[in-house]
Short mmCIF file of C-alpha atoms and ligand atoms in Angstrom, two decimals:
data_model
loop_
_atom_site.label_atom_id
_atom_site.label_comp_id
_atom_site.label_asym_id
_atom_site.label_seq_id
_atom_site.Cartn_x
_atom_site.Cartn_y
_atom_site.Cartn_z
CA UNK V 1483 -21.45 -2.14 -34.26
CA UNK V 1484 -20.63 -1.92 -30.43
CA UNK V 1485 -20.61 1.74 -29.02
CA UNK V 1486 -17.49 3.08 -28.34
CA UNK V 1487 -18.83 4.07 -25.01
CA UNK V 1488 -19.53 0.97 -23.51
CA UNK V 1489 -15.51 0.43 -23.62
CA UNK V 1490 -14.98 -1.43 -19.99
CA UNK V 1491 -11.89 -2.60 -18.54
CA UNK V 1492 -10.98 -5.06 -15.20
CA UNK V 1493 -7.49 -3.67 -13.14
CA UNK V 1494 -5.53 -5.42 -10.13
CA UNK V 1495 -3.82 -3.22 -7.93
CA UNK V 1496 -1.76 -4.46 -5.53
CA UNK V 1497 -1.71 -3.87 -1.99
CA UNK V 1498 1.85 -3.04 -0.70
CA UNK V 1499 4.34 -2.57 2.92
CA UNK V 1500 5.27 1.21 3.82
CA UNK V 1501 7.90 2.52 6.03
CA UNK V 1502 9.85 -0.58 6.15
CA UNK V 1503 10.01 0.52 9.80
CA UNK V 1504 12.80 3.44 9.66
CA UNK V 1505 11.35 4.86 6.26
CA UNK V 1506 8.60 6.95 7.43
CA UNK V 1507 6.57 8.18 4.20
CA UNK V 1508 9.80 7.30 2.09
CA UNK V 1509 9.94 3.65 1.59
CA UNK V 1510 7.15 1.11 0.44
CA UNK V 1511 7.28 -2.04 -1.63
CA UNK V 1512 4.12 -3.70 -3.61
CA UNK V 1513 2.93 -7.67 -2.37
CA UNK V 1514 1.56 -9.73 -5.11
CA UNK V 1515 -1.57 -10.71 -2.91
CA UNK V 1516 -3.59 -9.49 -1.45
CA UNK V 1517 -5.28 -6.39 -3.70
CA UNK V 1518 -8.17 -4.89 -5.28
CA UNK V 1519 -10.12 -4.94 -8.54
CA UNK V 1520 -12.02 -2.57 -10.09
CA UNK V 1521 -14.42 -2.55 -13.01
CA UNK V 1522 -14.41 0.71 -15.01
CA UNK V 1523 -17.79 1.01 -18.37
CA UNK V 1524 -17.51 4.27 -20.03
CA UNK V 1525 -21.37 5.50 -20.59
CA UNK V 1526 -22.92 8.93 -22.18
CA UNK V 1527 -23.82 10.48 -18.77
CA UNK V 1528 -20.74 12.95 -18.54
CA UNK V 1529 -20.52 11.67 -14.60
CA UNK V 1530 -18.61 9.06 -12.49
CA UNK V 1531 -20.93 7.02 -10.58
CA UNK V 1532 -19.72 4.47 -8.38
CA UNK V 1533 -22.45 1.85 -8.61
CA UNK V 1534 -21.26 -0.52 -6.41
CA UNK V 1535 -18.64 -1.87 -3.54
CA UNK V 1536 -18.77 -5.20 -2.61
CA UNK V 1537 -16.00 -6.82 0.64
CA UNK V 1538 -16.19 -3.66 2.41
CA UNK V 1539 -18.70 -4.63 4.78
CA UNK V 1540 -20.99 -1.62 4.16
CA UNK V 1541 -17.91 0.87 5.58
CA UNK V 1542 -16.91 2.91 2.45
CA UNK V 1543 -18.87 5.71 1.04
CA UNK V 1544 -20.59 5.09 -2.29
CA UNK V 1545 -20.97 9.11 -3.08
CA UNK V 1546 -18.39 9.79 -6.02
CA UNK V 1547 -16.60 13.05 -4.16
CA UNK V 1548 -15.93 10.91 -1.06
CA UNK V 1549 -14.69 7.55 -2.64
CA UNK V 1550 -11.19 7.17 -3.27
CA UNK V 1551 -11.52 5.35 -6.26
CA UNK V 1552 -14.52 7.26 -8.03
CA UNK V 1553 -13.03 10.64 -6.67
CA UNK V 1554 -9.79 10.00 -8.36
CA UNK V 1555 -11.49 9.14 -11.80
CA UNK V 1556 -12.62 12.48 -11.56
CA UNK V 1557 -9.56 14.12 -10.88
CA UNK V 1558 -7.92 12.34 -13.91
CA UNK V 1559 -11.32 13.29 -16.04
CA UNK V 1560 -10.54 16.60 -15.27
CA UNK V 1561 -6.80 17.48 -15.42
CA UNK V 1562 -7.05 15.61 -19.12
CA UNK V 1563 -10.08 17.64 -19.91
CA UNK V 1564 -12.59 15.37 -20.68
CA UNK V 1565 -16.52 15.28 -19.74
CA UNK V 1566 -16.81 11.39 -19.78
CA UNK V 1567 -19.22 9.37 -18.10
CA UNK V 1568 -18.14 6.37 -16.21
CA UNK V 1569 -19.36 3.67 -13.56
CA UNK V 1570 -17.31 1.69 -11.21
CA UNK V 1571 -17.45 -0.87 -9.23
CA UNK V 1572 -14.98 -1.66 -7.05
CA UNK V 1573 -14.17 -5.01 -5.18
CA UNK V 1574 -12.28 -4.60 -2.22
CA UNK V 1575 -10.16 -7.70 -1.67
CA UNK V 1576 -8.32 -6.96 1.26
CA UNK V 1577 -9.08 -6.01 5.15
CA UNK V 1578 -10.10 -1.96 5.25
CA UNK V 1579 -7.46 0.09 7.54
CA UNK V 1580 -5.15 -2.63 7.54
CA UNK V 1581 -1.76 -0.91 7.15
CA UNK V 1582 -1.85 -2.40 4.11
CA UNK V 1583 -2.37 0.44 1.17
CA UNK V 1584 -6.01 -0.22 1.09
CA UNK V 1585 -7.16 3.17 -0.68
CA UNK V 1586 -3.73 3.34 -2.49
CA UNK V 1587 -4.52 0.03 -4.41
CA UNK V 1588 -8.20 1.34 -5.00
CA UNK V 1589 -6.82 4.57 -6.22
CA UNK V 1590 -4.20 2.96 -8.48
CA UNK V 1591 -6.62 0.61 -10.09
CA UNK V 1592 -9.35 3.02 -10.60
CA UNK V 1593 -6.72 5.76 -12.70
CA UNK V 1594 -5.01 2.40 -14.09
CA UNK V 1595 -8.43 1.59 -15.81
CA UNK V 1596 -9.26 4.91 -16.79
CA UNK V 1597 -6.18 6.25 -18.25
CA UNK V 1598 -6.59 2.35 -19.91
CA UNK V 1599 -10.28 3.68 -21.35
CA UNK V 1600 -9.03 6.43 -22.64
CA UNK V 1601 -6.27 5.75 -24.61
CA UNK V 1602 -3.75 6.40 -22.29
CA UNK V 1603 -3.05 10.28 -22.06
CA UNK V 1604 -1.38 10.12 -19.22
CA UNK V 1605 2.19 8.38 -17.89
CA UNK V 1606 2.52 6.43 -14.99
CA UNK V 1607 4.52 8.77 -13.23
CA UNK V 1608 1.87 11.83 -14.25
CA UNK V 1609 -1.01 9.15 -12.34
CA UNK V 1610 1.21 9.67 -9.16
CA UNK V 1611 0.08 13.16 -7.94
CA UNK V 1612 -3.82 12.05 -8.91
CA UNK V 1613 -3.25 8.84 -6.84
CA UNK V 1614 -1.90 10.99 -3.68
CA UNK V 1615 -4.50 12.73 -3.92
CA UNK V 1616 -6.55 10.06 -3.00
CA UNK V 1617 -4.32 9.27 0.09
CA UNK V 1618 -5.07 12.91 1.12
CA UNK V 1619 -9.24 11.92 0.99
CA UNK V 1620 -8.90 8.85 2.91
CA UNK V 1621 -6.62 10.17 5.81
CA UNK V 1622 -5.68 13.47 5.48
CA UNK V 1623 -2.41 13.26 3.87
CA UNK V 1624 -1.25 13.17 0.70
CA UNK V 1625 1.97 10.53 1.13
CA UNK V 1626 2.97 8.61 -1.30
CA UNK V 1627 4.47 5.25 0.29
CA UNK V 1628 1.91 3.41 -0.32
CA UNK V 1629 0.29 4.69 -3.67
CA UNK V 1630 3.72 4.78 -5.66
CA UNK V 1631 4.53 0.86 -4.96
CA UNK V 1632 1.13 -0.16 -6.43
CA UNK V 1633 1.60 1.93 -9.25
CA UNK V 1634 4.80 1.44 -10.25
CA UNK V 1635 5.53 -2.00 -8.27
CA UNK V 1636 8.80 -3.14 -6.36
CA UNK V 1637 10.57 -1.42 -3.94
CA UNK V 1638 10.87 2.50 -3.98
CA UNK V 1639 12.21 5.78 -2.15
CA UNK V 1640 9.63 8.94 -2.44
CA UNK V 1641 13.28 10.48 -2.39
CA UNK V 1642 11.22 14.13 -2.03
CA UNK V 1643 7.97 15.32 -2.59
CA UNK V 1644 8.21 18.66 -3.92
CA UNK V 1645 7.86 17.60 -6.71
CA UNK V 1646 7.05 14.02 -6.14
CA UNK V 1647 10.93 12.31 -6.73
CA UNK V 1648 10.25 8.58 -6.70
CA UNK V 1649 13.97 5.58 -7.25
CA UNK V 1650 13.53 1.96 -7.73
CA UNK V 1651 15.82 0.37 -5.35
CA UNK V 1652 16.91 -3.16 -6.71
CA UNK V 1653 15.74 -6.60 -3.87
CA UNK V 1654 17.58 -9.13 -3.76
CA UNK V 1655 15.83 -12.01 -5.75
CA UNK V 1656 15.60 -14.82 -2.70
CA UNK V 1657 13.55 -11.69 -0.48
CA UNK V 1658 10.45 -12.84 0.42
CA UNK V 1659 7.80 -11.19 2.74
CA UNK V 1660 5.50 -12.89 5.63
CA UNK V 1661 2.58 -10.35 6.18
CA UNK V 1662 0.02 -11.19 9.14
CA UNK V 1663 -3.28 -9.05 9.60
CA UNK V 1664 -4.67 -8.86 13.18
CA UNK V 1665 -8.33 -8.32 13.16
CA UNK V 1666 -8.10 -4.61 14.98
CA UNK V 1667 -8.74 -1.39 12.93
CA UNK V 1668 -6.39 1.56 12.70
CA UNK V 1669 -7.50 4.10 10.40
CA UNK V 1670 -4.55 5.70 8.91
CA UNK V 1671 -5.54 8.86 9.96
CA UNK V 1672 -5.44 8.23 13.61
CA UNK V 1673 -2.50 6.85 13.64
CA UNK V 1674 -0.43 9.91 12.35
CA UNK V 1675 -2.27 12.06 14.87
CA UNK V 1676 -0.60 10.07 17.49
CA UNK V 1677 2.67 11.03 16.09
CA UNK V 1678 5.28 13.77 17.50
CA UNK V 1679 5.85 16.34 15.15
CA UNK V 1680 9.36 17.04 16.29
CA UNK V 1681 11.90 14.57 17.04
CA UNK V 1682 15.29 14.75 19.19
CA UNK V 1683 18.25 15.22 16.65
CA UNK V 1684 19.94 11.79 18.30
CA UNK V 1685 16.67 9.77 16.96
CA UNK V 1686 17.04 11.41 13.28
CA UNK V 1687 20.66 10.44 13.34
CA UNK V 1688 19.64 6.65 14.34
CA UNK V 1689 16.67 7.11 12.13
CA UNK V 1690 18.61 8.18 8.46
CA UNK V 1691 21.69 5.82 9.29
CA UNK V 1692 18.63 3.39 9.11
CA UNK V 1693 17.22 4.75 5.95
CA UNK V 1694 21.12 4.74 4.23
CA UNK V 1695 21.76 0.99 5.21
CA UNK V 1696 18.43 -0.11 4.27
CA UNK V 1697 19.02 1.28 0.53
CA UNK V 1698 22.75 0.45 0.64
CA UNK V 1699 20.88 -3.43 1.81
CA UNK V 1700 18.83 -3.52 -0.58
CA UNK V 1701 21.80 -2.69 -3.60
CA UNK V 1702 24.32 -4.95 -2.26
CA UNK V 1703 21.81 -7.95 -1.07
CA UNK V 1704 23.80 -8.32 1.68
CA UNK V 1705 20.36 -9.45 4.05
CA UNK V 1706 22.67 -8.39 7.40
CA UNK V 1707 22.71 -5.07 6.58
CA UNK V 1708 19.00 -4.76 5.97
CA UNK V 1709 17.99 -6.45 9.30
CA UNK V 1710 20.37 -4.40 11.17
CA UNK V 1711 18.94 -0.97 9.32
CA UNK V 1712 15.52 -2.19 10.29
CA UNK V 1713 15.27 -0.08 13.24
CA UNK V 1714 12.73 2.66 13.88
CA UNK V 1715 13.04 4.54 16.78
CA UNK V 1716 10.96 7.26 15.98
CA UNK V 1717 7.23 5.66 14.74
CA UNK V 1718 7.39 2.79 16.17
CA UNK V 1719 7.34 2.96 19.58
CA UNK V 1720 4.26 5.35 19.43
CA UNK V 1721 2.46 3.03 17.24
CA UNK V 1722 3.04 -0.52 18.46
CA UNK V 1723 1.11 0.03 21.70
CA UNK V 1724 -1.78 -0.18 19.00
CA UNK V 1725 -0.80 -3.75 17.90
CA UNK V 1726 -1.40 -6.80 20.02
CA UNK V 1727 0.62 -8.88 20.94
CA UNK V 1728 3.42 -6.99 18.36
CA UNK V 1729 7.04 -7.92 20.38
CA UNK V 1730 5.94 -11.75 21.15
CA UNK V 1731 5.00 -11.62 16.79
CA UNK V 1732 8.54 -10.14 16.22
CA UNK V 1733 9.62 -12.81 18.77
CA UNK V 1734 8.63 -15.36 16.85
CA UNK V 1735 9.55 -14.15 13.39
CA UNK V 1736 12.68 -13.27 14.68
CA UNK V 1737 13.19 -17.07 16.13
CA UNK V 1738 12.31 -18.00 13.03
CA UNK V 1739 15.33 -16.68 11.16
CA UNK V 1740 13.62 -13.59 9.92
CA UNK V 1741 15.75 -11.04 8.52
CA UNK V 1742 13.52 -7.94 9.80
CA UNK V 1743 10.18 -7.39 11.27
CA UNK V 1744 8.30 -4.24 11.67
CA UNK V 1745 4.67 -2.63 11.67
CA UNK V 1746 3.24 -2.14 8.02
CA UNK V 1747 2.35 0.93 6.83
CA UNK V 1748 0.39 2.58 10.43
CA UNK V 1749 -0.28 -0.93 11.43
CA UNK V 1750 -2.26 -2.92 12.61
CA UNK V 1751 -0.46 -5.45 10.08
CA UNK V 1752 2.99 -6.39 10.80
CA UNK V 1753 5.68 -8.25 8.03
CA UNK V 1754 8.71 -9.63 8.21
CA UNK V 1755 11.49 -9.60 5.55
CA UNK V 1756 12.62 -13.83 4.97
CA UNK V 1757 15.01 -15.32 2.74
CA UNK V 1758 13.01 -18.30 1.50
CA UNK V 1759 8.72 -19.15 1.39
CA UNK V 1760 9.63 -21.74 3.63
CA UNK V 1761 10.51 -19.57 6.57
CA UNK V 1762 7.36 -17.14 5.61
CA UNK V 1763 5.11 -19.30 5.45
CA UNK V 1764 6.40 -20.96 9.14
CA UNK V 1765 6.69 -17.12 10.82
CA UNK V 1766 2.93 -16.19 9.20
CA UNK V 1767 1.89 -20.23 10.40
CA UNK V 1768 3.21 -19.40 14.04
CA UNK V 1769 2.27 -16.14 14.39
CA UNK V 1770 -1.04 -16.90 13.31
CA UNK V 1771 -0.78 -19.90 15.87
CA UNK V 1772 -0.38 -16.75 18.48
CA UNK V 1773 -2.93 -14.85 17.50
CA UNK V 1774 -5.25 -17.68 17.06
CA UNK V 1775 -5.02 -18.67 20.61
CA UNK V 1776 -5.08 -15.09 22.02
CA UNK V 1777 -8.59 -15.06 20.07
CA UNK V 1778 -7.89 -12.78 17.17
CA UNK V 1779 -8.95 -13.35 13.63
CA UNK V 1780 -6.50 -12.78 11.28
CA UNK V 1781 -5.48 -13.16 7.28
CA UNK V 1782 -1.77 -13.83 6.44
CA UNK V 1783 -0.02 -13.55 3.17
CA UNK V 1784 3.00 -14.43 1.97
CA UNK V 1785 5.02 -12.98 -1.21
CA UNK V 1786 7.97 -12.28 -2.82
CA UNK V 1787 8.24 -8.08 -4.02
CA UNK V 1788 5.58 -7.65 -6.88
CA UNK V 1789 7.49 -5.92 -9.45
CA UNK V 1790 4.47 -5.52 -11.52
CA UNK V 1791 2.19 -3.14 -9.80
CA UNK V 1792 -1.12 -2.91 -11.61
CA UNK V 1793 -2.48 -5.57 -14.12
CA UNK V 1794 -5.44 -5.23 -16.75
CA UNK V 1795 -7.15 -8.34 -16.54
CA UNK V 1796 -10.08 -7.83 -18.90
CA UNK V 1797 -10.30 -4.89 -21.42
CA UNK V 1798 -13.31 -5.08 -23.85
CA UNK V 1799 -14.05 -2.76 -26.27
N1 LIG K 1492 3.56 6.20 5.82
C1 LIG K 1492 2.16 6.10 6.16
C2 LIG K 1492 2.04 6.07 7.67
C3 LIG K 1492 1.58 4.86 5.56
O1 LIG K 1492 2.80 5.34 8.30
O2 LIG K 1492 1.20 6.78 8.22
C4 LIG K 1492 0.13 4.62 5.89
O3 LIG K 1492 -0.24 3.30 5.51
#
């Protein structure tokens, strides 16, 4: 007979868009690619070991307190009590401090698999906190834009976080999303040091008439209303000095019949909101084009809003 301890499961986590531009730590919707997978074998050594990383390019610490994927497992190990041994090993499938979630997806597939493992003690909404935690290792803070997407999927609003207060907001069905990586890094954490901590009350007012139309957008599918809301007056201008080439990209997307464009997450990635593949695939095509020429590497994507967040792909028990 097999031991129960060599239980072992496989978990996609999608990467996902925060912000939306004027939704600063409030707003973030899951992609269907790109993402990460992680491999989770329970053992009998009472520790989590993370025994491997492979697509990070050497950059991501292997030691179990400083990983955001091992460190979480043994947050979850603890707040459910239990002195279980597990390895990971996590496959990072997307570029590292991208804009794109990047430790969120790790994070969410990681306590996806292990909750998985052990029979499931916890709800997806109780996985939230853990997950933010792991936001908090890899840059400081514990928001929860990009880490409640992934694990719940779609479109949300971290309405408030004390306690963590998280809507689905309904997308219209024919939304799709161009997504174009520049090769530059910006760790997160830099760029929310850059950031003012207080704002002129004439930029909030711009800023939450934003955040309203956006939602009210979003509800109605009325596409105008979300391009116009689009706006950010407050992040963005600090941030997209970081980002080459970003106003000839949201030139072209823009010429392209996009309905928004904006920096994702703290950058360097940049999306655009488009009401057909057709037209993403052109704006992530042409802005590539730009890039290309300006000689900088980049990865595109293009997807509609992944209302699934995390998958098990391989449980064996
Ligand atoms: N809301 C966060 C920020 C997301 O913009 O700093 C980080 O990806």
């Amino acid at each position: 007979m097999k031991n129960l301890n060599s239980k072992s499961v496989k978990v996609f986590a999608p990467a996902s868009v925060s912000n939306l531009n004027c939704g600063f730590d409030v707003l973030g919707f899951a992609l269907d690619q790109p993402g990460d997978e992680v491999i989770l074998t329970l053992n009998d050594s009472k520790k989590v070991t993370l025994e491997k990383i492979t697509g990070d390019g050497g950059l991501l610490p292997l030691e179990t307190e400083k990983n955001t994927a091992s460190a979480v497992v043994q947050l979850f190990l603890k707040q459910i009590g239990a002195e279980q041994g597990v390895s990971i090993v996590l496959h990072k499938k997307m570029p590292l401090n991208s804009g794109l979630g990047s430790s969120a997806a790790s994070s969410v597939a990681a306590l996806t698999g292990i909750n998985e493992l052990m029979g499931r003690p916890l709800s997806r909404a109780e996985l939230l906190p853990l997950a933010m935690e792991g936001e908090r290792l890899a840059c400081g803070n514990a928001h929860a834009d990009n880490v409640a997407p992934s694990l719940f999927g779609g479109l949300v609003l971290i309405r408030g976080y004390n306690p963590p207060d998280v809507v689905q907001i309904p997308v219209p069905e024919n939304l799709w999303c161009a997504v174009i990586h520049p090769e530059v890094s910006i760790p997160t954490r830099e760029a929310r040091q850059i950031l003012p901590q207080m704002i002129p009350l004439r930029d909030a007012v711009v800023q939450w008439g934003n955040v309203g139309g956006l939602v009210a957008g979003f509800y109605s599918g009325d596409t105008g209303l979300i391009g116009r809301s689009m706006q950010d007056v407050i992040i963005e201008p600090v941030r997209k000095g970081r980002i080459p080439h970003f106003d000839a990209m949201r030139e072209i997307a823009m010429e392209n019949g996009a309905i928004g464009f904006g920096i994702s997450g703290s950058g360097p990635t940049v999306f655009a909101f488009c009401e057909n593949g057709n037209q993403a695939s052109k704006v992530c095509e042409d802005i590539s084009t730009l890039l290309g020429k300006n000689g900088l590497e980049n990865q595109i994507y293009v997807s509609k809003i992944n209302q699934q967040g995390p998958v098990i792909t391989t449980l064996s028990i």
